[in-house]
CSV table of C-alpha atoms in Angstrom, one decimal:
chain,number,residue,atom,x,y,z
A,1,MET,CA,-28.1,28.7,51.6
A,2,ALA,CA,-31.2,30.9,51.2
A,3,LYS,CA,-31.9,29.3,47.8
A,4,GLU,CA,-31.6,25.8,49.3
A,5,ARG,CA,-34.0,26.6,52.1
A,6,ARG,CA,-36.5,28.0,49.6
A,7,ARG,CA,-36.1,24.9,47.4
A,8,ALA,CA,-36.6,22.7,50.5
A,9,VAL,CA,-39.9,24.5,51.2
A,10,LEU,CA,-41.0,24.2,47.5
A,11,ASP,CA,-40.2,20.4,47.7
A,12,LEU,CA,-42.6,20.1,50.6
A,13,LEU,CA,-45.5,21.1,48.2
A,14,ARG,CA,-45.1,17.7,46.5
A,15,ARG,CA,-46.0,15.8,49.7
A,16,PRO,CA,-49.5,14.3,49.9
A,17,GLY,CA,-51.9,16.8,51.3
A,18,ASN,CA,-49.7,19.9,50.6
A,19,ALA,CA,-50.7,20.3,46.9
A,20,ARG,CA,-53.9,22.0,47.9
A,21,CYS,CA,-54.7,24.8,50.3
A,22,ALA,CA,-55.1,23.5,53.9
A,23,ASP,CA,-58.2,25.6,54.4
A,24,CYS,CA,-60.2,25.9,51.2
A,25,GLY,CA,-58.7,23.2,48.9
A,26,ALA,CA,-57.6,25.5,46.1
A,27,PRO,CA,-54.9,23.9,44.0
A,28,ASP,CA,-51.2,25.0,44.0
A,29,PRO,CA,-50.9,27.0,47.3
A,30,ASP,CA,-47.9,29.2,47.3
A,31,TRP,CA,-48.2,30.7,50.8
A,32,ALA,CA,-47.5,29.1,54.1
A,33,SER,CA,-48.2,29.7,57.8
A,34,TYR,CA,-44.8,29.1,59.4
A,35,THR,CA,-46.3,29.1,62.9
A,36,LEU,CA,-49.0,26.5,62.1
A,37,GLY,CA,-47.0,24.5,59.5
A,38,VAL,CA,-49.6,24.7,56.7
A,39,PHE,CA,-49.6,25.5,53.0
A,40,ILE,CA,-52.3,27.9,52.0
A,41,CYS,CA,-53.5,29.9,48.9
A,42,LEU,CA,-53.1,33.7,48.5
A,43,SER,CA,-56.8,34.3,49.4
A,44,CYS,CA,-56.6,32.3,52.7
A,45,SER,CA,-53.3,33.9,53.6
A,46,GLY,CA,-55.2,37.2,53.9
A,47,PHE,CA,-57.5,35.6,56.6
A,48,HIS,CA,-54.4,34.2,58.4
A,49,ARG,CA,-53.0,37.7,58.5
A,50,ASN,CA,-56.1,38.8,60.5
A,51,ILE,CA,-55.0,36.4,63.3
A,52,PRO,CA,-51.3,37.4,63.7
A,53,GLN,CA,-51.3,36.1,67.3
A,54,VAL,CA,-51.9,32.6,65.9
A,55,SER,CA,-50.6,32.6,62.3
A,56,LYS,CA,-47.7,34.2,60.6
A,57,VAL,CA,-47.4,33.8,56.8
A,58,LYS,CA,-44.8,33.9,54.1
A,59,SER,CA,-44.6,33.4,50.4
A,60,VAL,CA,-43.2,30.1,49.5
A,61,ARG,CA,-41.5,31.5,46.4
A,62,LEU,CA,-40.6,35.1,47.2
A,63,ASP,CA,-39.8,35.4,51.0
A,64,ALA,CA,-36.6,34.4,52.8
A,65,TRP,CA,-36.9,31.3,55.0
A,66,GLY,CA,-34.9,30.7,58.2
A,67,GLU,CA,-33.5,27.2,59.1
A,68,ALA,CA,-35.9,26.8,62.1
A,69,GLN,CA,-38.9,27.8,59.9
A,70,VAL,CA,-38.0,25.2,57.3
A,71,GLU,CA,-37.6,22.5,59.9
A,72,PHE,CA,-41.0,23.4,61.4
A,73,MET,CA,-42.7,23.1,58.0
A,74,VAL,CA,-40.9,19.7,57.4
A,75,SER,CA,-42.1,18.3,60.7
A,76,HIS,CA,-45.7,19.6,60.1
A,77,GLY,CA,-47.7,20.1,56.9
A,78,ASN,CA,-51.3,20.1,55.9
A,79,GLU,CA,-52.2,16.5,56.8
A,80,ALA,CA,-50.6,16.8,60.3
A,81,ALA,CA,-52.4,20.1,60.9
A,82,ARG,CA,-55.7,18.6,59.8
A,83,ALA,CA,-55.3,15.7,62.2
A,84,THR,CA,-54.9,18.2,65.0
A,85,PHE,CA,-57.1,21.2,64.1
A,86,GLU,CA,-59.9,19.3,62.4
A,87,SER,CA,-59.9,16.3,64.7
A,88,GLN,CA,-63.5,16.8,65.9
A,89,VAL,CA,-65.4,18.7,63.1
A,90,PRO,CA,-69.1,17.8,63.4
A,91,PRO,CA,-70.4,16.1,60.2
A,92,PHE,CA,-72.9,18.9,59.7
A,93,TYR,CA,-70.4,21.7,59.9
A,94,TYR,CA,-70.0,23.5,56.6
A,95,ARG,CA,-66.4,23.1,55.2
A,96,PRO,CA,-66.0,26.0,52.7
A,97,ALA,CA,-64.4,25.6,49.3
A,98,SER,CA,-62.4,28.2,47.4
A,99,SER,CA,-65.5,29.3,45.6
A,100,ASP,CA,-67.4,30.2,48.8
A,101,CYS,CA,-67.9,33.7,50.1
A,102,PRO,CA,-65.1,35.3,52.1
A,103,LEU,CA,-67.1,35.2,55.4
A,104,LEU,CA,-67.4,31.4,55.4
A,105,ARG,CA,-63.7,30.9,54.7
A,106,GLU,CA,-62.6,33.4,57.3
A,107,GLN,CA,-64.8,32.0,60.0
A,108,TRP,CA,-63.7,28.4,59.2
A,109,ILE,CA,-60.0,29.5,59.6
A,110,ARG,CA,-60.8,31.4,62.8
A,111,ALA,CA,-62.9,28.4,64.2
A,112,LYS,CA,-60.0,26.0,63.4
A,113,TYR,CA,-56.9,27.9,64.6
A,114,GLU,CA,-58.0,30.8,66.7
A,115,ARG,CA,-60.9,29.4,68.6
A,116,GLN,CA,-59.8,25.7,68.3
A,117,GLU,CA,-63.5,24.7,68.0
A,118,PHE,CA,-62.6,21.3,66.5
A,119,ILE,CA,-60.1,20.4,69.2
A,120,LEU,CA,-62.4,21.5,72.1
A,121,PRO,CA,-66.0,20.3,71.4
A,122,GLU,CA,-67.5,22.3,74.2
A,123,LYS,CA,-66.8,25.4,72.0
A,124,GLN,CA,-69.3,24.0,69.5
A,125,GLU,CA,-72.2,24.7,71.8
A,126,PRO,CA,-73.6,27.7,69.8
A,127,TYR,CA,-74.5,25.5,66.8
A,128,SER,CA,-74.7,21.9,68.2
A,129,ALA,CA,-77.1,22.4,71.2
A,130,GLY,CA,-80.3,21.9,69.2
A,131,TYR,CA,-81.7,25.3,70.4
A,132,ARG,CA,-80.7,28.8,69.5
A,133,GLU,CA,-82.3,32.2,69.9
A,134,GLY,CA,-81.1,35.7,69.1
A,135,PHE,CA,-81.7,38.8,67.0
A,136,LEU,CA,-81.0,39.1,63.3
A,137,TRP,CA,-81.6,42.0,60.9
A,138,LYS,CA,-84.4,40.9,58.6
A,139,ARG,CA,-85.5,42.5,55.4
A,140,GLY,CA,-89.2,43.6,55.4
A,141,ARG,CA,-91.3,41.8,52.9
A,142,ASP,CA,-93.0,44.9,51.5
A,143,ASN,CA,-90.9,47.9,52.4
A,144,GLY,CA,-87.4,46.5,51.9
A,145,GLN,CA,-86.1,47.9,55.2
A,146,PHE,CA,-83.9,45.7,57.5
A,147,LEU,CA,-85.3,45.5,61.0
A,148,SER,CA,-84.1,43.7,64.1
A,149,ARG,CA,-86.2,40.5,64.7
A,150,LYS,CA,-86.0,37.8,67.3
A,151,PHE,CA,-85.3,34.3,65.8
A,152,VAL,CA,-85.7,31.0,67.6
A,153,LEU,CA,-84.4,27.6,66.3
A,154,THR,CA,-85.7,24.6,68.1
A,155,GLU,CA,-84.9,21.1,67.0
A,156,ARG,CA,-87.5,19.7,69.4
A,157,GLU,CA,-90.2,21.4,67.4
A,158,GLY,CA,-88.4,21.0,64.1
A,159,ALA,CA,-88.8,24.7,63.3
A,160,LEU,CA,-87.1,28.1,62.9
A,161,LYS,CA,-89.4,30.9,64.0
A,162,TYR,CA,-89.2,34.6,64.0
A,163,PHE,CA,-91.2,37.2,66.0
A,164,ASN,CA,-92.2,40.7,64.9
A,165,LYS,CA,-92.1,42.0,68.4
A,166,ASN,CA,-89.8,41.0,71.3
A,167,ASP,CA,-92.7,40.2,73.6
A,168,ALA,CA,-95.0,38.6,70.9
A,169,LYS,CA,-96.5,35.4,72.1
A,170,GLU,CA,-97.1,34.1,68.5
A,171,PRO,CA,-94.4,33.9,65.9
A,172,LYS,CA,-94.8,35.8,62.6
A,173,ALA,CA,-93.6,32.7,60.7
A,174,VAL,CA,-92.8,29.1,61.5
A,175,MET,CA,-90.4,27.5,59.0
A,176,LYS,CA,-90.2,23.7,59.2
A,177,ILE,CA,-86.7,22.3,59.3
A,178,GLU,CA,-87.9,19.6,56.9
A,179,HIS,CA,-88.3,22.2,54.0
A,180,LEU,CA,-85.7,24.7,54.9
A,181,ASN,CA,-82.5,25.9,53.1
A,182,ALA,CA,-79.9,28.5,53.9
A,183,THR,CA,-77.3,30.0,51.6
A,184,PHE,CA,-75.0,33.0,51.9
A,185,GLN,CA,-75.9,35.7,49.3
A,186,PRO,CA,-73.7,38.7,50.2
A,187,ALA,CA,-73.8,40.4,46.7
A,188,LYS,CA,-77.6,39.9,46.3
A,189,ILE,CA,-78.4,41.1,49.9
A,190,GLY,CA,-75.8,43.9,49.8
A,191,HIS,CA,-74.1,42.9,53.1
A,192,PRO,CA,-71.0,40.7,53.5
A,193,HIS,CA,-72.9,38.6,56.1
A,194,GLY,CA,-76.1,38.3,54.1
A,195,LEU,CA,-77.9,34.9,54.4
A,196,GLN,CA,-81.0,33.8,52.4
A,197,VAL,CA,-83.3,31.4,54.1
A,198,THR,CA,-85.8,29.6,51.9
A,199,TYR,CA,-88.7,27.4,53.1
A,200,LEU,CA,-91.9,26.0,51.5
A,201,LYS,CA,-95.2,27.4,52.5
A,202,ASP,CA,-98.2,25.5,50.9
A,203,ASN,CA,-95.6,24.0,48.6
A,204,SER,CA,-94.5,27.4,47.3
A,205,THR,CA,-91.2,28.9,47.9
A,206,ARG,CA,-90.8,31.8,50.4
A,207,ASN,CA,-87.6,33.7,50.9
A,208,ILE,CA,-86.4,35.7,53.9
A,209,PHE,CA,-83.1,37.7,53.9
A,210,VAL,CA,-81.2,38.3,57.1
A,211,TYR,CA,-77.7,39.3,58.3
A,212,HIS,CA,-75.9,39.9,61.6
A,213,GLU,CA,-73.0,42.5,62.0
A,214,ASP,CA,-70.9,39.8,63.7
A,215,GLY,CA,-69.5,37.3,61.2
A,216,LYS,CA,-69.2,34.5,63.8
A,217,GLU,CA,-72.8,34.9,64.9
A,218,ILE,CA,-74.3,34.5,61.4
A,219,VAL,CA,-72.1,31.5,60.6
A,220,ASP,CA,-73.1,29.9,63.9
A,221,TRP,CA,-76.7,30.4,62.8
A,222,PHE,CA,-76.0,28.8,59.5
A,223,ASN,CA,-74.3,25.8,61.1
A,224,ALA,CA,-77.1,25.5,63.7
A,225,LEU,CA,-79.6,25.3,60.8
A,226,ARG,CA,-77.5,22.6,59.2
A,227,ALA,CA,-77.2,20.7,62.5
A,228,ALA,CA,-81.0,20.8,62.9
A,229,ARG,CA,-81.5,19.5,59.3
A,230,PHE,CA,-78.9,16.8,59.9
A,231,HIS,CA,-80.6,15.5,63.0
A,232,TYR,CA,-84.0,15.7,61.3
A,233,LEU,CA,-82.7,13.6,58.3
A,234,GLN,CA,-81.0,11.1,60.6
A,235,VAL,CA,-84.5,10.3,62.0
A,236,ALA,CA,-86.2,10.5,58.6
A,237,PHE,CA,-83.7,8.2,57.0
A,238,PRO,CA,-82.4,5.9,59.8
A,239,GLY,CA,-80.3,3.7,57.4
A,240,ALA,CA,-78.5,6.6,55.7
A,241,SER,CA,-74.8,7.3,56.3
A,242,ASP,CA,-73.4,10.8,57.2
A,243,ALA,CA,-71.9,10.9,53.7
A,244,ASP,CA,-75.5,10.4,52.2
A,245,LEU,CA,-77.0,13.1,54.5
A,246,VAL,CA,-74.4,15.9,54.4
A,247,PRO,CA,-75.0,17.0,50.8
A,248,LYS,CA,-78.7,17.5,51.7
A,249,LEU,CA,-78.2,19.9,54.6
A,250,SER,CA,-78.0,23.0,52.6
A,251,ARG,CA,-77.5,23.8,49.0
A,252,ASN,CA,-76.2,26.7,46.9
A,253,TYR,CA,-78.3,27.6,43.8
A,254,LEU,CA,-77.2,26.0,40.5
A,255,LYS,CA,-77.6,29.4,38.8
A,256,GLU,CA,-79.2,32.8,39.3
A,257,GLY,CA,-79.6,35.8,37.0
A,258,TYR,CA,-81.9,37.8,34.7
A,259,MET,CA,-83.7,36.3,31.7
A,260,GLU,CA,-86.7,37.3,29.7
A,261,LYS,CA,-89.8,35.0,29.7
A,262,THR,CA,-93.1,34.8,27.9
A,263,GLY,CA,-96.4,33.3,29.1
A,264,PRO,CA,-98.0,29.9,28.4
A,265,LYS,CA,-99.7,31.0,25.1
A,266,GLN,CA,-96.4,32.5,23.9
A,267,THR,CA,-98.3,35.4,22.3
A,268,GLU,CA,-97.7,38.0,25.0
A,269,GLY,CA,-94.4,40.0,25.1
A,270,PHE,CA,-91.3,38.8,26.9
A,271,ARG,CA,-90.7,40.3,30.4
A,272,LYS,CA,-87.4,40.6,32.3
A,273,ARG,CA,-87.4,38.5,35.5
A,274,TRP,CA,-84.8,37.3,38.0
A,275,PHE,CA,-84.5,33.5,37.8
A,276,THR,CA,-83.2,31.1,40.5
A,277,MET,CA,-82.4,27.5,39.7
A,278,ASP,CA,-82.8,25.7,43.0
A,279,ASP,CA,-82.3,21.9,42.4
A,280,ARG,CA,-85.3,21.1,40.2
A,281,ARG,CA,-87.3,24.2,40.9
A,282,LEU,CA,-86.8,27.1,38.4
A,283,MET,CA,-88.3,30.1,40.1
A,284,TYR,CA,-88.8,33.6,38.8
A,285,PHE,CA,-89.1,36.9,40.6
A,286,LYS,CA,-89.8,40.5,39.6
A,287,ASP,CA,-87.0,41.6,41.9
A,288,PRO,CA,-84.1,39.4,43.3
A,289,LEU,CA,-85.1,40.2,46.9
A,290,ASP,CA,-88.8,39.4,46.5
A,291,ALA,CA,-90.3,37.2,49.3
A,292,PHE,CA,-92.4,35.1,46.9
A,293,ALA,CA,-91.7,33.7,43.5
A,294,ARG,CA,-94.0,35.0,40.7
A,295,GLY,CA,-94.0,31.4,39.4
A,296,GLU,CA,-92.1,28.1,39.5
A,297,VAL,CA,-91.3,25.6,36.8
A,298,PHE,CA,-90.4,22.0,37.7
A,299,ILE,CA,-87.6,20.6,35.6
A,300,GLY,CA,-87.5,16.8,35.5
A,301,SER,CA,-85.2,14.3,33.8
A,302,LYS,CA,-84.8,13.4,30.1
A,303,GLU,CA,-86.3,9.9,30.9
A,304,SER,CA,-89.5,11.8,31.9
A,305,GLY,CA,-89.7,13.8,28.7
A,306,TYR,CA,-87.8,17.0,29.6
A,307,THR,CA,-85.4,18.5,27.0
A,308,VAL,CA,-83.3,21.7,26.9
A,309,LEU,CA,-82.8,23.3,23.5
A,310,GLN,CA,-80.7,26.3,22.4
A,311,GLY,CA,-82.8,28.9,20.6
A,312,LEU,CA,-86.5,29.6,20.2
A,313,PRO,CA,-89.2,28.2,17.8
A,314,PRO,CA,-88.9,30.1,14.5
A,315,SER,CA,-92.2,32.0,14.8
A,316,THR,CA,-91.4,33.5,18.2
A,317,GLN,CA,-91.8,37.3,18.6
A,318,GLY,CA,-91.8,40.0,21.2
A,319,HIS,CA,-88.4,39.3,22.8
A,320,HIS,CA,-85.7,42.0,23.3
A,321,TRP,CA,-82.7,39.8,24.1
A,322,PRO,CA,-81.3,37.6,21.2
A,323,HIS,CA,-80.1,34.4,22.9
A,324,GLY,CA,-83.0,32.0,23.3
A,325,ILE,CA,-83.6,28.8,25.3
A,326,THR,CA,-86.5,26.4,25.0
A,327,ILE,CA,-87.3,23.9,27.8
A,328,VAL,CA,-89.6,21.2,26.6
A,329,THR,CA,-91.7,19.5,29.3
A,330,PRO,CA,-94.3,16.7,28.9
A,331,ASP,CA,-97.1,19.4,29.0
A,332,ARG,CA,-95.7,22.5,27.3
A,333,LYS,CA,-92.7,24.5,26.2
A,334,PHE,CA,-91.1,27.3,28.2
A,335,LEU,CA,-89.3,30.0,26.3
A,336,PHE,CA,-86.6,32.2,27.8
A,337,THR,CA,-84.0,34.7,26.4
A,338,CYS,CA,-80.6,35.8,27.6
A,339,GLU,CA,-78.8,39.1,27.0
A,340,THR,CA,-75.5,37.5,26.2
A,341,GLU,CA,-74.3,34.3,24.6
A,342,ALA,CA,-72.2,33.5,27.7
A,343,GLU,CA,-75.3,33.7,29.9
A,344,GLN,CA,-77.2,31.5,27.5
A,345,ARG,CA,-74.5,28.9,27.6
A,346,GLU,CA,-74.3,28.9,31.4
A,347,TRP,CA,-78.1,28.5,31.7
A,348,VAL,CA,-78.2,25.7,29.2
A,349,GLU,CA,-75.4,23.9,31.0
A,350,ALA,CA,-77.3,24.3,34.4
A,351,PHE,CA,-80.5,23.0,32.9
A,352,GLN,CA,-78.8,20.2,31.1
A,353,ARG,CA,-77.1,19.0,34.4
A,354,VAL,CA,-80.6,18.8,36.0
A,355,VAL,CA,-82.2,17.1,33.0
A,356,ASP,CA,-79.4,14.5,32.8
A,357,ARG,CA,-79.9,13.5,36.4
A,358,PRO,CA,-82.4,10.7,37.0
A,359,MET,CA,-85.3,11.7,39.2
A,360,LEU,CA,-85.6,10.4,42.8
A,361,PRO,CA,-88.9,8.8,44.0
A,362,GLN,CA,-89.8,11.8,46.1
A,363,GLU,CA,-89.3,14.2,43.1
A,364,TYR,CA,-92.1,12.5,41.2
A,365,ALA,CA,-94.5,13.7,44.0
A,366,VAL,CA,-93.2,17.2,43.5
A,367,GLU,CA,-93.7,17.0,39.8
A,368,ALA,CA,-97.2,15.8,40.3
A,369,HIS,CA,-98.0,18.8,42.5
A,370,PHE,CA,-96.7,21.2,39.9
A,371,LYS,CA,-98.9,19.6,37.2
A,372,HIS,CA,-102.0,20.0,39.4
A,373,LYS,CA,-101.2,23.6,40.3
A,374,PRO,CA,-104.1,25.9,39.3
């Protein structure tokens, strides 16, 4: 009987919707919440264990299953649960994938099942109201210390602002929603709730690094920023569908890591720098947590004369790392080196993906700005 019950549960994995984790979409889930009726991956099962009052989990293959538990799974499943627990997810709300950081996945699971935010829209107030203020720990630009700073997000003004003193009349910085991005960077920032906010100042990139001790709080900030971007883009592109706008709300970086670089004359020695590939902007920093990039390179498409080559020109000297990359642009060549062959391959693939993508009309304006930079 026990074997038959386990086989019955295994058979359910072949049903539409059950072949991927109900929460992060990872393939071949082999755990289940027998109180919610969903099939989940090992990683998400750990987050379900943190809410035992809502979700109780079992291994599909290893644990014993009772008759009533099997019947419950039969009458539920991932698609039924999604219809209930995700019935009113706002289009701007970030749905994490299996590759996202643990914080995003845990808060998604808690929002769905514990707080039932997508059944009860009034619980979405913290990120859907169009206005938010509170305190975040922000890394100082020069001293590297994290200090408590007041932040205000206002859709009406189209800006995120922060203040150096609680009673300050004027903000220390005003970040326009139009040019703002947010991405979780726990490893880089050294905190599991670390968020990197990037904006353009005089068409140059500026980074700020923040966190909050409360996981829900920082994820609410992240989704509030996405909501503000969504509403800004709806006005800017009135004919666009939600499906067109959602990918533009926030973006993770295509690749980050150390490479060596040389200057435009290619006669000075190579220097180690931290590189970030953000869409078509390749930025380099002395330190990963620098507020400003030391420089930026625009990477256009092959139609516009951009090419990525493995290796360096034969006469190149002064580099310590052996694995070279050459980026050819209409104006000059950029030379980089990587420490390992694996890093070189990953960077070449990231650059190639960008070069293979045709440029959008607005990207030509960005390219023109880069060409006229002093």
